[in-house]
Coordinates of C-alpha atoms in Angstrom, one line a residue:
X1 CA 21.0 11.7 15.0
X2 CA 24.2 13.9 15.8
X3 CA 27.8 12.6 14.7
X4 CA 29.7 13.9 17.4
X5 CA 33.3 12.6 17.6
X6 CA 36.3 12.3 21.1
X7 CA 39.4 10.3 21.7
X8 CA 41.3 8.2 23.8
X9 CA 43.9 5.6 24.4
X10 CA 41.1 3.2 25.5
X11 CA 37.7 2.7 25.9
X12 CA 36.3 0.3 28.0
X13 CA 32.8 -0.7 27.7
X14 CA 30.6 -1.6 30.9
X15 CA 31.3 -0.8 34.9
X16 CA 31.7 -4.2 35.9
X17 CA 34.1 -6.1 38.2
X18 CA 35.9 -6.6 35.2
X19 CA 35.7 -3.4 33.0
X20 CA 36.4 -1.1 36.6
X21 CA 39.6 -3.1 37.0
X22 CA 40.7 -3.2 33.9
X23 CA 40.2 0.5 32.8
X24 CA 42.7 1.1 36.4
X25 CA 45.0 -1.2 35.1
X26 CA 45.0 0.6 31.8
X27 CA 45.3 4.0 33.6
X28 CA 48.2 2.8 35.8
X29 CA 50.3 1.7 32.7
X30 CA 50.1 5.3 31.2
X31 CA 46.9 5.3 28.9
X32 CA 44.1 7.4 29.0
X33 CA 41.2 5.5 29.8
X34 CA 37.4 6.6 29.3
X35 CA 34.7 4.2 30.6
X36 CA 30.9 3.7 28.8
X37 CA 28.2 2.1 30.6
X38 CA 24.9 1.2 28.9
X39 CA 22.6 2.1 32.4
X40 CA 22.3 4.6 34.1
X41 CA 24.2 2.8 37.2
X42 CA 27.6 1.9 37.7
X43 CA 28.2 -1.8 38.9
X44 CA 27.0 -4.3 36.5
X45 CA 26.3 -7.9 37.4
X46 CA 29.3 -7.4 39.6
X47 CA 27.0 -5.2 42.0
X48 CA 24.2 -7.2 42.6
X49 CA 26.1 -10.1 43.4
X50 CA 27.9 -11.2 46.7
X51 CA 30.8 -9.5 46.0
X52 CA 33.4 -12.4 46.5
X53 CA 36.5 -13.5 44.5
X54 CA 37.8 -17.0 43.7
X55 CA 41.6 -16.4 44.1
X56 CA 44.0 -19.4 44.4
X57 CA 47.0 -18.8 45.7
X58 CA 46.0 -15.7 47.3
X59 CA 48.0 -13.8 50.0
X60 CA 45.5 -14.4 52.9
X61 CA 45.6 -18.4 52.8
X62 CA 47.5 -19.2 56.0
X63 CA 47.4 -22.7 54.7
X64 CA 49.7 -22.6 51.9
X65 CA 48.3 -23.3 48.3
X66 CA 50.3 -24.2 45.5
X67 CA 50.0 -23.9 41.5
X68 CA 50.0 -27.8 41.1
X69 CA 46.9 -28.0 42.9
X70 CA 45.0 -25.1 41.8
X71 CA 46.0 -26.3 38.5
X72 CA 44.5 -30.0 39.0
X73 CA 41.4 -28.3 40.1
X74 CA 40.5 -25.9 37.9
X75 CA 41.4 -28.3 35.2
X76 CA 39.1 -30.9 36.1
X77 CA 36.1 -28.5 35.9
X78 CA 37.0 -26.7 32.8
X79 CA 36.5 -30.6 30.9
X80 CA 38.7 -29.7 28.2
X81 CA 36.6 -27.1 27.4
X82 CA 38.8 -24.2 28.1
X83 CA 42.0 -23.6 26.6
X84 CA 44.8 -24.9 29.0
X85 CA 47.2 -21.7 28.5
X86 CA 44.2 -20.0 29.5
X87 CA 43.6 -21.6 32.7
X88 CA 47.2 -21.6 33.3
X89 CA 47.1 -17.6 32.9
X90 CA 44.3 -17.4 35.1
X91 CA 45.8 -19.7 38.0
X92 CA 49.2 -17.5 37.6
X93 CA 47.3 -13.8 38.1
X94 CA 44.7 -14.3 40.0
X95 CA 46.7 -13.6 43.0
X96 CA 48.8 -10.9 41.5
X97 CA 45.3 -9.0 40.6
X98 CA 44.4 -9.1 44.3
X99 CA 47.5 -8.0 45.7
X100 CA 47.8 -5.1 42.9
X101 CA 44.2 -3.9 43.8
X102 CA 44.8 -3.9 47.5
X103 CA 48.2 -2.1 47.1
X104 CA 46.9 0.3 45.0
X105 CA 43.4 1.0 45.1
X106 CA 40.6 1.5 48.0
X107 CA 39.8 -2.3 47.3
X108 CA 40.2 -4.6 50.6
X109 CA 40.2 -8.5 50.8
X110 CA 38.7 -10.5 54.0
X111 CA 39.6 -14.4 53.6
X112 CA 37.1 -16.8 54.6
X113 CA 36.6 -20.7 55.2
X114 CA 34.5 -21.5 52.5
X115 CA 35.1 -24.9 51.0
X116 CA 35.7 -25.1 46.6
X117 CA 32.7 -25.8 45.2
X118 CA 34.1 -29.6 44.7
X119 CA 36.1 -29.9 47.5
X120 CA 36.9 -33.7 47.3
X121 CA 38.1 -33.1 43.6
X122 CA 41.8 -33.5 43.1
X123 CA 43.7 -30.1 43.9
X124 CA 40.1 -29.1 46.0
X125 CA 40.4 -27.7 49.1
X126 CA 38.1 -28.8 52.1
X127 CA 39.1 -26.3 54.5
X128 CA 38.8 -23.3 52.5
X129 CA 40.7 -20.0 51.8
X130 CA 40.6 -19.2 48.1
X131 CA 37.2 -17.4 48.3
X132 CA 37.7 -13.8 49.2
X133 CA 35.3 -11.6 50.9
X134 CA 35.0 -7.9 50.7
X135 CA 35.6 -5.3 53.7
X136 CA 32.6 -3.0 54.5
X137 CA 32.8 0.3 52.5
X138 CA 30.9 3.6 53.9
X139 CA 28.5 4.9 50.8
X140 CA 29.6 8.5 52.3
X141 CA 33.1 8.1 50.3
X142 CA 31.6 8.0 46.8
X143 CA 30.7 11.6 47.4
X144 CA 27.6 12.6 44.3
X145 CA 28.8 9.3 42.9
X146 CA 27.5 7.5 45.9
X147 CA 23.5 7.6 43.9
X148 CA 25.1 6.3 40.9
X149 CA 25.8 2.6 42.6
X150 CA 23.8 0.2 41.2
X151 CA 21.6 -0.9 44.0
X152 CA 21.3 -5.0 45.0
X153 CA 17.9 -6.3 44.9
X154 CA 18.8 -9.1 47.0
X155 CA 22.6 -8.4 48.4
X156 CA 21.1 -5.4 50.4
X157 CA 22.2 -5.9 54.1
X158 CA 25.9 -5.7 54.8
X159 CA 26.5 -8.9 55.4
X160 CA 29.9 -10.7 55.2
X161 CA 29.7 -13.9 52.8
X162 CA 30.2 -16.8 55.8
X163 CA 27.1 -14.7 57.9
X164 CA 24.7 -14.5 55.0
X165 CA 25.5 -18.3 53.8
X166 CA 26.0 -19.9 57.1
X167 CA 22.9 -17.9 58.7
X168 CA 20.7 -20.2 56.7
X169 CA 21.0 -22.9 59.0
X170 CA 21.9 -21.1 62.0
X171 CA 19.6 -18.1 61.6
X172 CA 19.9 -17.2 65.5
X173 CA 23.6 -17.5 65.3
X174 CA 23.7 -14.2 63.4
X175 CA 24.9 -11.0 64.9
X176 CA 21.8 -8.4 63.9
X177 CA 22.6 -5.8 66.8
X178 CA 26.2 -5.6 64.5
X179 CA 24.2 -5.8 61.3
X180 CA 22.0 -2.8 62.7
X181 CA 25.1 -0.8 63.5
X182 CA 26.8 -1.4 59.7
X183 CA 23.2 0.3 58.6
X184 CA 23.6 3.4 60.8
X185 CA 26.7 3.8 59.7
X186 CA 26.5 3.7 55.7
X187 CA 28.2 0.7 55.6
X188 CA 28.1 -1.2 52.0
X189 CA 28.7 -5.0 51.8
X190 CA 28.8 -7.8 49.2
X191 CA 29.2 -6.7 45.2
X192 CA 28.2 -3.1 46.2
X193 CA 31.0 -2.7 48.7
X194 CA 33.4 -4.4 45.8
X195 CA 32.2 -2.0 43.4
X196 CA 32.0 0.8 45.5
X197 CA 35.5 0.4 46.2
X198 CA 37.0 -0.2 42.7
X199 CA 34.9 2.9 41.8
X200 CA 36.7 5.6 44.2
X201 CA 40.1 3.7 43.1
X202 CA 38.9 5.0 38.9
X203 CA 37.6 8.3 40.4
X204 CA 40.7 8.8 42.4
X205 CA 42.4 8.6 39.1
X206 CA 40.1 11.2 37.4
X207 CA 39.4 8.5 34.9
X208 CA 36.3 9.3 33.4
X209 CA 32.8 7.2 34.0
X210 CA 29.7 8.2 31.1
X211 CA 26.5 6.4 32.3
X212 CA 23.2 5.9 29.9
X213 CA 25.6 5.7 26.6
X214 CA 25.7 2.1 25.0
X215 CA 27.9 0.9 22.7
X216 CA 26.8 0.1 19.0
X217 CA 29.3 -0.9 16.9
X218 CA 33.0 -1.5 16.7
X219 CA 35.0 0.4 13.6
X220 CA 38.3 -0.8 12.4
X221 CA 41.3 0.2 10.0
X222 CA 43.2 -2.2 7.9
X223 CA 41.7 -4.8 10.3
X224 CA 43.0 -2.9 13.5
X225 CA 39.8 -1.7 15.7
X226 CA 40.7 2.1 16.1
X227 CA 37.3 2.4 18.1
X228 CA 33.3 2.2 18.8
X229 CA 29.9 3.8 18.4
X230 CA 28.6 4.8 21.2
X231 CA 24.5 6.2 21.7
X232 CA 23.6 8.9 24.0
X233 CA 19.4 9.2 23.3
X234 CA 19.3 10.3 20.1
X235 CA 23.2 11.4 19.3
X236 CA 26.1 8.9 18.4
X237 CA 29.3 9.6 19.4
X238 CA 32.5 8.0 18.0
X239 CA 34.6 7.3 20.2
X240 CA 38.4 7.1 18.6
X241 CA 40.7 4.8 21.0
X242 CA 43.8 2.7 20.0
X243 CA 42.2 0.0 21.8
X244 CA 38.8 -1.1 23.6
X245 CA 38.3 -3.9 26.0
X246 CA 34.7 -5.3 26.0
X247 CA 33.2 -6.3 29.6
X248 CA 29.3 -5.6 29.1
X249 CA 28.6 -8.7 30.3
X250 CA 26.7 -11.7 29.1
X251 CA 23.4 -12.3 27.1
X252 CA 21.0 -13.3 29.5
X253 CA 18.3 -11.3 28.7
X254 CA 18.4 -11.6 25.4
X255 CA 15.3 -14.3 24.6
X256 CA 16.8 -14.4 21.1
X257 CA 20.2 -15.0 21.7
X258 CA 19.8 -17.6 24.7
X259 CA 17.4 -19.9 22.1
X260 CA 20.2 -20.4 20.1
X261 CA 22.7 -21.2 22.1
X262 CA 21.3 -22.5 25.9
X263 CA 19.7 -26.0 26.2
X264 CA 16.6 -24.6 28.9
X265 CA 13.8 -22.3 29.1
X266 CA 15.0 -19.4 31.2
X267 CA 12.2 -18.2 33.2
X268 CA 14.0 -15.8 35.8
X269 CA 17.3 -13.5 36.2
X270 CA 18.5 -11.5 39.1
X271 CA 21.2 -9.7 36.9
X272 CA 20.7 -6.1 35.8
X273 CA 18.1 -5.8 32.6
X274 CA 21.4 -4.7 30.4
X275 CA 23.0 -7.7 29.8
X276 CA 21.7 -8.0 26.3
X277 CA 25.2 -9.1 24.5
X278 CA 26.5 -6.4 23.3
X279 CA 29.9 -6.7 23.3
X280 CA 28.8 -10.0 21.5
X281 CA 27.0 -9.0 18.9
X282 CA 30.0 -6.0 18.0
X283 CA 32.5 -8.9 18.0
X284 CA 30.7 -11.0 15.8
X285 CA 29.9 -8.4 13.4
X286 CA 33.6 -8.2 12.9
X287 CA 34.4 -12.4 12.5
X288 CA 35.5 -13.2 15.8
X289 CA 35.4 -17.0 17.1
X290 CA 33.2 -17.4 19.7
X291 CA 33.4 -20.7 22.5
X292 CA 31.1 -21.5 25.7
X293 CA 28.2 -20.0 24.5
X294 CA 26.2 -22.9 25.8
X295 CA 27.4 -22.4 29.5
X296 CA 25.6 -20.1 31.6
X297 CA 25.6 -19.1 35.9
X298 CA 22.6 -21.1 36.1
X299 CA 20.8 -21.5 39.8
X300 CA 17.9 -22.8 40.8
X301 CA 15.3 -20.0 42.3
X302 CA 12.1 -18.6 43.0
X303 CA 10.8 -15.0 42.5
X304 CA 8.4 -14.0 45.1
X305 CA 5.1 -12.5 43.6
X306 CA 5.6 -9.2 43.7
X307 CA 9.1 -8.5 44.2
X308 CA 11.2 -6.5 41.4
X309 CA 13.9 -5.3 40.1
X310 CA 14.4 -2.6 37.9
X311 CA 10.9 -2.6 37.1
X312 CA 11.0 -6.6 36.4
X313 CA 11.1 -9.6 38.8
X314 CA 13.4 -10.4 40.2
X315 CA 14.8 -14.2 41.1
X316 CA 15.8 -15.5 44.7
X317 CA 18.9 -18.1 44.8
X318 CA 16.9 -21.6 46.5
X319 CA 19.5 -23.0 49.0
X320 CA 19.1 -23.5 52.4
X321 CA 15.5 -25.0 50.9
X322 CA 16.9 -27.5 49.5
X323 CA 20.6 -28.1 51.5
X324 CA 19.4 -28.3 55.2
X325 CA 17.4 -30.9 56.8
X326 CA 13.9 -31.7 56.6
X327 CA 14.1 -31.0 52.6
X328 CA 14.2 -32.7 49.4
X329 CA 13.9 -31.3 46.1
X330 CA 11.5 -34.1 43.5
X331 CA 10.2 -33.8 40.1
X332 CA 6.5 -34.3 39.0
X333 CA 7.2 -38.0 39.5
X334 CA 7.7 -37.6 42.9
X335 CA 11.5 -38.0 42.7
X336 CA 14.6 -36.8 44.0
X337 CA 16.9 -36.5 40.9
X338 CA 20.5 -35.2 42.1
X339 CA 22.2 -34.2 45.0
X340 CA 20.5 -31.3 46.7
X341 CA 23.3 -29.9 48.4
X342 CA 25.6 -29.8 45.2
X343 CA 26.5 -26.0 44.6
X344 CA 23.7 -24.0 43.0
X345 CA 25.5 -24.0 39.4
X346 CA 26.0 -27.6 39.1
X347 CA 22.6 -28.5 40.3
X348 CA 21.1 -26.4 38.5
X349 CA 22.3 -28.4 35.8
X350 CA 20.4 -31.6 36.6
X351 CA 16.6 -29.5 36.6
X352 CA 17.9 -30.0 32.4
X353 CA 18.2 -33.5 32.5
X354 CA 16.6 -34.2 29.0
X355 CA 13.6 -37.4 29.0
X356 CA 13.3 -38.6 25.0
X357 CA 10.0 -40.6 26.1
X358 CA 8.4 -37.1 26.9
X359 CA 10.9 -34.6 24.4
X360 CA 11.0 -32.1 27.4
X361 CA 13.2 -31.5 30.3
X362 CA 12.6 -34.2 32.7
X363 CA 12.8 -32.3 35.9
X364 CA 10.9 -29.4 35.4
X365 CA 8.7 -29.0 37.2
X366 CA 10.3 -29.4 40.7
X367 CA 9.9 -28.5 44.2
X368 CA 11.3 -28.3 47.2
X369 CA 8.9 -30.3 49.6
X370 CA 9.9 -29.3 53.5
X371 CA 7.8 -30.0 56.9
X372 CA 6.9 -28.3 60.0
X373 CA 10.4 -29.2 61.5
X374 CA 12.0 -27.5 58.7
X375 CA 9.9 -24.5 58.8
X376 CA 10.2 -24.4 62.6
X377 CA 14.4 -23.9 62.2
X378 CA 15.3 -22.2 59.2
X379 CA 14.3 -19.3 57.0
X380 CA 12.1 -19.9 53.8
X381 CA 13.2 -17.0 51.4
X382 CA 12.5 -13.8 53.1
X383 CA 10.5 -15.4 55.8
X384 CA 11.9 -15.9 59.1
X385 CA 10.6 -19.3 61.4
X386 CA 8.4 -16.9 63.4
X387 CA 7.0 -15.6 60.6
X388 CA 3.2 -16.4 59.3
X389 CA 2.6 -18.5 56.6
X390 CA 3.1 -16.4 53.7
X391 CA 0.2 -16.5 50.5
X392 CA 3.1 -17.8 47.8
X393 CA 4.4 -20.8 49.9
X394 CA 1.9 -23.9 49.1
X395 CA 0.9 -25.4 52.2
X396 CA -0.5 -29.2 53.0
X397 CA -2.0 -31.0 56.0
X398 CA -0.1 -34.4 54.5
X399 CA 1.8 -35.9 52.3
X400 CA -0.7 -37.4 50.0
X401 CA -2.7 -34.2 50.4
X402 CA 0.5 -31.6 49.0
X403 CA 1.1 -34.6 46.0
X404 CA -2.2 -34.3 45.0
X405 CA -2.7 -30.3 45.5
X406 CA 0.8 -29.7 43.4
X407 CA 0.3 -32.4 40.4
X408 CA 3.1 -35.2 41.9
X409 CA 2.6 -38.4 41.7
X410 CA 1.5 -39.8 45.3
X411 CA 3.2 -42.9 45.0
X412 CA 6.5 -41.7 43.9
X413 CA 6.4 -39.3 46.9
X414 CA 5.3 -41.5 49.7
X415 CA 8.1 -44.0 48.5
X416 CA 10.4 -41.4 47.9
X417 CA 10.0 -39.8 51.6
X418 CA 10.0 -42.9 53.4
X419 CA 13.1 -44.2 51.5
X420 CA 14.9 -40.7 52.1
X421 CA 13.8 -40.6 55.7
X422 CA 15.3 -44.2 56.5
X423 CA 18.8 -42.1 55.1
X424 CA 17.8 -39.3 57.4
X425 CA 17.5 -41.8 60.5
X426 CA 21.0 -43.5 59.4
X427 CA 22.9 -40.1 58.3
X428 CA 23.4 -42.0 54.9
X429 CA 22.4 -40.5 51.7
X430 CA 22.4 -43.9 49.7
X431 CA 21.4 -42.6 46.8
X432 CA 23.2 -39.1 45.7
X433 CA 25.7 -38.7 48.9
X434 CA 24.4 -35.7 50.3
X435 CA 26.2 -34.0 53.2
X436 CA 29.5 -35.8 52.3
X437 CA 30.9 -33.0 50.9
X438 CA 33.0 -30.4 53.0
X439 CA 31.2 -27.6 51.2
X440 CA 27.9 -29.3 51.8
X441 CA 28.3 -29.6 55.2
X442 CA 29.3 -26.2 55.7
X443 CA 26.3 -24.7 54.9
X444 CA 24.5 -27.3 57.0
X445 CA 23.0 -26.8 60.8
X446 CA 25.6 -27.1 63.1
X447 CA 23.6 -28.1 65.4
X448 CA 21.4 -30.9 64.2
X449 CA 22.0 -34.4 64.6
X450 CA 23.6 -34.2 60.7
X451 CA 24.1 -30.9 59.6
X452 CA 22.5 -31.9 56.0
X453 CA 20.1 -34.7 56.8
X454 CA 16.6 -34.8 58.7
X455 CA 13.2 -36.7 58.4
X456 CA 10.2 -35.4 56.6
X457 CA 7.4 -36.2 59.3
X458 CA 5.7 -33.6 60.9
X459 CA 3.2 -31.4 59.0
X460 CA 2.5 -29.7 57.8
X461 CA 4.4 -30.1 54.7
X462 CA 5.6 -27.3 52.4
X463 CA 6.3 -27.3 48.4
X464 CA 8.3 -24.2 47.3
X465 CA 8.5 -24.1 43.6
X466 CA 12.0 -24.1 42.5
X467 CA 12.8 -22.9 38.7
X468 CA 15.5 -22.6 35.8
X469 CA 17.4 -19.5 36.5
X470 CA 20.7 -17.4 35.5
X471 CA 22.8 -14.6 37.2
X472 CA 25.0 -14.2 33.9
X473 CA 25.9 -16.3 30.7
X474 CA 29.7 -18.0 30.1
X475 CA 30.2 -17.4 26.0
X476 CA 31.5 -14.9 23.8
X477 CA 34.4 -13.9 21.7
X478 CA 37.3 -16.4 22.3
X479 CA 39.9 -14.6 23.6
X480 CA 44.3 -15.3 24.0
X481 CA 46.2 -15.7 27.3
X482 CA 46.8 -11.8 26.4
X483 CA 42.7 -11.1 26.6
X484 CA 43.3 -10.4 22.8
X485 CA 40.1 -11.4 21.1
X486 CA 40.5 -14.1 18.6
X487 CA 39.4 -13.8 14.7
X488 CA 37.6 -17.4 13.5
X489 CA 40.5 -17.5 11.5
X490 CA 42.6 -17.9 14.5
X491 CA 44.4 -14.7 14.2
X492 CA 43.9 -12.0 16.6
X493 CA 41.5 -8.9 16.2
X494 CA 44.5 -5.9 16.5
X495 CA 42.6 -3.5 19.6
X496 CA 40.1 -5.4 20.6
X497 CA 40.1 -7.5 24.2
X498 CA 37.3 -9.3 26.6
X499 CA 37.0 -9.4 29.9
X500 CA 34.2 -11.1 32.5
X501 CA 31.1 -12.5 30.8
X502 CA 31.5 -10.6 27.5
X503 CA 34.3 -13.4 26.8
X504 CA 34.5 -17.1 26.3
X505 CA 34.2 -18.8 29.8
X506 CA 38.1 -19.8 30.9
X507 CA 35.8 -22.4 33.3
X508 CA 33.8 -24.1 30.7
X509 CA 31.5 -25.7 32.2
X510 CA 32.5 -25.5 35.6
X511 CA 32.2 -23.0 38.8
X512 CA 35.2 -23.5 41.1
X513 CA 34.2 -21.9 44.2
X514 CA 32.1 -18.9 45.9
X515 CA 33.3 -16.0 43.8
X516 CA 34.1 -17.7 40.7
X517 CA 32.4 -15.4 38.6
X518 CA 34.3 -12.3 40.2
X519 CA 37.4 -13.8 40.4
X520 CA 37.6 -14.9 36.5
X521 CA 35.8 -11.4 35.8
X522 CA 38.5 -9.3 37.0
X523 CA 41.7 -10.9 36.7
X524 CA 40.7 -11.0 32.8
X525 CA 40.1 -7.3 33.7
X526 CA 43.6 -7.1 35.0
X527 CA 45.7 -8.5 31.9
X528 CA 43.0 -7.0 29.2
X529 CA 43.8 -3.7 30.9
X530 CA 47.8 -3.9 30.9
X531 CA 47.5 -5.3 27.9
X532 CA 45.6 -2.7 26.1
X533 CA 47.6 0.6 27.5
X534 CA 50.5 -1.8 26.0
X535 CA 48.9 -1.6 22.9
X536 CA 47.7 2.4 23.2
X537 CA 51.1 3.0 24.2
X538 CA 53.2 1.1 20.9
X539 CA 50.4 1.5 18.3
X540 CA 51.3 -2.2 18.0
X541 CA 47.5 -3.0 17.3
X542 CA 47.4 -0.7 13.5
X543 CA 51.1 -2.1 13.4
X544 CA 50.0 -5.7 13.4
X545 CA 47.0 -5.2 11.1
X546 CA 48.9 -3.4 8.7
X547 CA 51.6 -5.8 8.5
X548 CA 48.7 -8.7 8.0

């Protein structure tokens, strides 16, 4: 290998929502900032995703929020398993990140009704407004860069978030003569729009992007990290900085690392190949504490045969299957087992629900069992009502028939179906409350008799096969309200911050609302960024270390 050696003021490792925003913040507070990314793509998880932020308090709510509420709320998800100062920090920048980044960048905000994930939840909010979307970007602006973009596998179509979610149960309520037109033109939507945007904001800067050089290992001084291996093929350069932010994101696809530290079998991802936990395994190597590492983005979904990624397959989110009417999700018992139109995170969850009888989880297998009327009004996946019968979706002339075909117990089924169905007729869910939620309802058909609830009585019947699956992990390096990562012995590590899913989840184990991810991601960005040119700027990182 060849030594080769550069400096800067900071490096900052992965092209993220969170390591884009925080190498401008570090750039706008006087350091010079040079950006590594593993891939040979810019954009992360952050790209590939729908693009929105969580932002309470943010400056598009025309219905005032306040800090008491968002506090309440965030609170009650985190379960005391976040750090209260942290929350508090997140709660109190969240909106001064979006208003910075609109103000100063190419980055532009569109508010939008969706309901909190938990609505009903003290300090939730029914009606909406703290998920932001992002404004169509034209591809033709990012110049040679514009081929470097990390390319969605699933966020493709410029969509805006309340058209893409809201389509599923109004799929003829969608606009595709405008949809066509945002084509023609180059437009960009969703996490590439996002990134696209806080891309031209770094190369308006001039600070500098290198693609297909990952980071090995972090180097320190007296205690102080003074900067970071980096590979390039077969040469390592060392990278010299008075401070480096990690935000490489989490450790999903790292079969290793999730055994240890997740409760389920992962069988599918719709994150880029990357996340491999880097940034986590540097941090550790130099003693720092780590939290969350047993929380992931977990959803429940289904990869089409055939369908990749990156040269691997790639995972669909299951949610208009299993939210509209004329669906149920049941285990091999023939069960329902949770609310079906909780938000994908949380119910997710429930496909873990642990059975000591059978020492496995007890709701995996499941499926999403749907009939003709469902199949008549909604989409399935990629496949529109109109559409034949595709070879992957498992298809029954009854009831007893699709029990029997699938390996469910027929009894549990037919009792299950007829007891949901009596719920369907009264628009009642007796058992888990389904479609009593505002967020449930506003995915929901508008135009059905209950926007969440409808019998299961005409085949034929369908079964789509729903399984575990992540778009990112939740643990890492504990950091401070500063993004300063933390040493196990509580003190921090002088240079060294986290940002996004390289650090310790500030939601435990909780997902607030549509953008959650993003939101968190970079507003950690934001303050690890100021933070760190802070740091470049004073040397106060060697100062500290040598003074410990």
């Amino acid at each position: 290998m060849t030594a080769q050696q550069r400096e800067t003021d900071v490096v900052v490792i992965g092209s993220g929502g969170a390591g884009l925003t925080a190498a401008i913040l570090a750039h706008d507070n006087g350091a010079r900032v040079l950006v590594i990314e593993r891939s040979d793509k810019v954009g992360g998880t952050t790209a590939v995703s729908g693009g929105g932020l969580w932002v309470p308090m943010n400056h598009y709510m025309t219905d005032p929020d306040s800090r008491e509420a968002a506090l309440t709320y965030c609170k009650r998800l985190t379960a005391g398993r976040a750090d209260d100062a942290l929350v508090e920090t997140f709660v109190d920048t969240a909106h001064e990140m979006a208003r910075y980044l609109e103000e100063k960048t190419p980055v532009r905000f569109v508010p939008t009704s969706m309901p909190d994930y938990q609505p009903e939840l003290p300090g939730g909010r029914p009606q909406g407004g703290r998920t932001l979307d992002q404004e169509f970007y034209p591809r033709a602006e990012l110049g040679d860069w514009a081929s470097k973009l990390r390319p969605s596998p699933l966020m493709f179509v410029p969509l805006r978030i309340e058209e893409g979610m809201q389509s599923m149960g109004n799929p003829r309520g969608l606009n595709v003569q405008a949809i066509v037109e945002r084509m023609q033109q180059g437009l960009m939507g969703s996490g590439n729009a996002l990134i696209g945007r806080l891309l031209k904001g770094c190369l308006d800067r001039g600070i500098e992007i290198v693609l297909e050089t990952r980071a090995t290992r972090l180097f320190s001084e007296n205690g102080a990290v003074t900067g970071v291996d980096a590979e390039q093929g077969s040469d390592v350069t060392r990278i010299n900085a008075r401070a480096v932010v990690l935000a490489s994101g989490g450790f999903e696809w790292n079969p290793d690392l999730w055994s240890r530290f997740q409760p389920g079998t992962l069988t599918q991802q719709c994150s880029p190949p990357y996340n491999e936990g880097d940034a986590l395994l540097m941090a550790a190597e130099l003693g720092a504490d780590l939290a969350n590492m047993n929380e992931a983005w977990l959803y429940p979904g289904f990869a089409i045969p055939g369908e990749e990624h990156e040269d691997r397959p790639v995972s669909r989110w299951v949610i208009g299957e299993r939210t509209l009417p004329h669906a149920i999700v049941v285990n091999r018992y023939g069960r329902r087992f949770t609310n079906e139109g909780a938000n994908y995170n949380d119910m997710a969850k429930s496909l873990l629900a642990f059975d000591p009888s059978t020492y496995e989880p007890r709701n995996l297998p499941c499926w999403s069992v749907m009939d003709s009327q469902y199949r008549k009004s909604y989409p399935i996946m990629t496949i529109m009502p109109r559409d034949p019968d595709p070879d992957w979706l498992p298809k029954f002339g009854s009831i007893d028939a699709l029990a029997v075909g699938l390996g469910i117990d027929p009894a549990g089924l037919a009792e299950t179906i007829e007891r949901f169905n009596g719920f369907a007729r009264n628009q009642k869910d007796q058992d888990f409350g389904r479609g009593e939620s505002a967020y449930e309802r506003w995915l929901g058909d508008p135009h059905g008799p209950h926007p969440c609830l409808g019998t299961l009585a005409e085949p034929p019947f369908y079964a789509l096969p729903l399984h575990l699956a992540a778009a990112g992990t939740k643990g890492g390096p504990r950091t401070n309200t500063n993004g300063q990562v933390l040493h196990v012995r509580g003190d921090i590590i002088p240079g060294l911050y986290a940002a996004g899913n390289a650090m310790a989840g500030v939601s435990g184990p909780g997902y607030y609302g549509g953008g959650g991810t993003i939101g968190l991601a970079m507003t950690w960005g934001y303050i690890c960024g100021i933070n760190a040119a802070q740091a470049a700027k004073t040397g106060a990182g060697a100062q500290m270390a040598a003074g410990s």
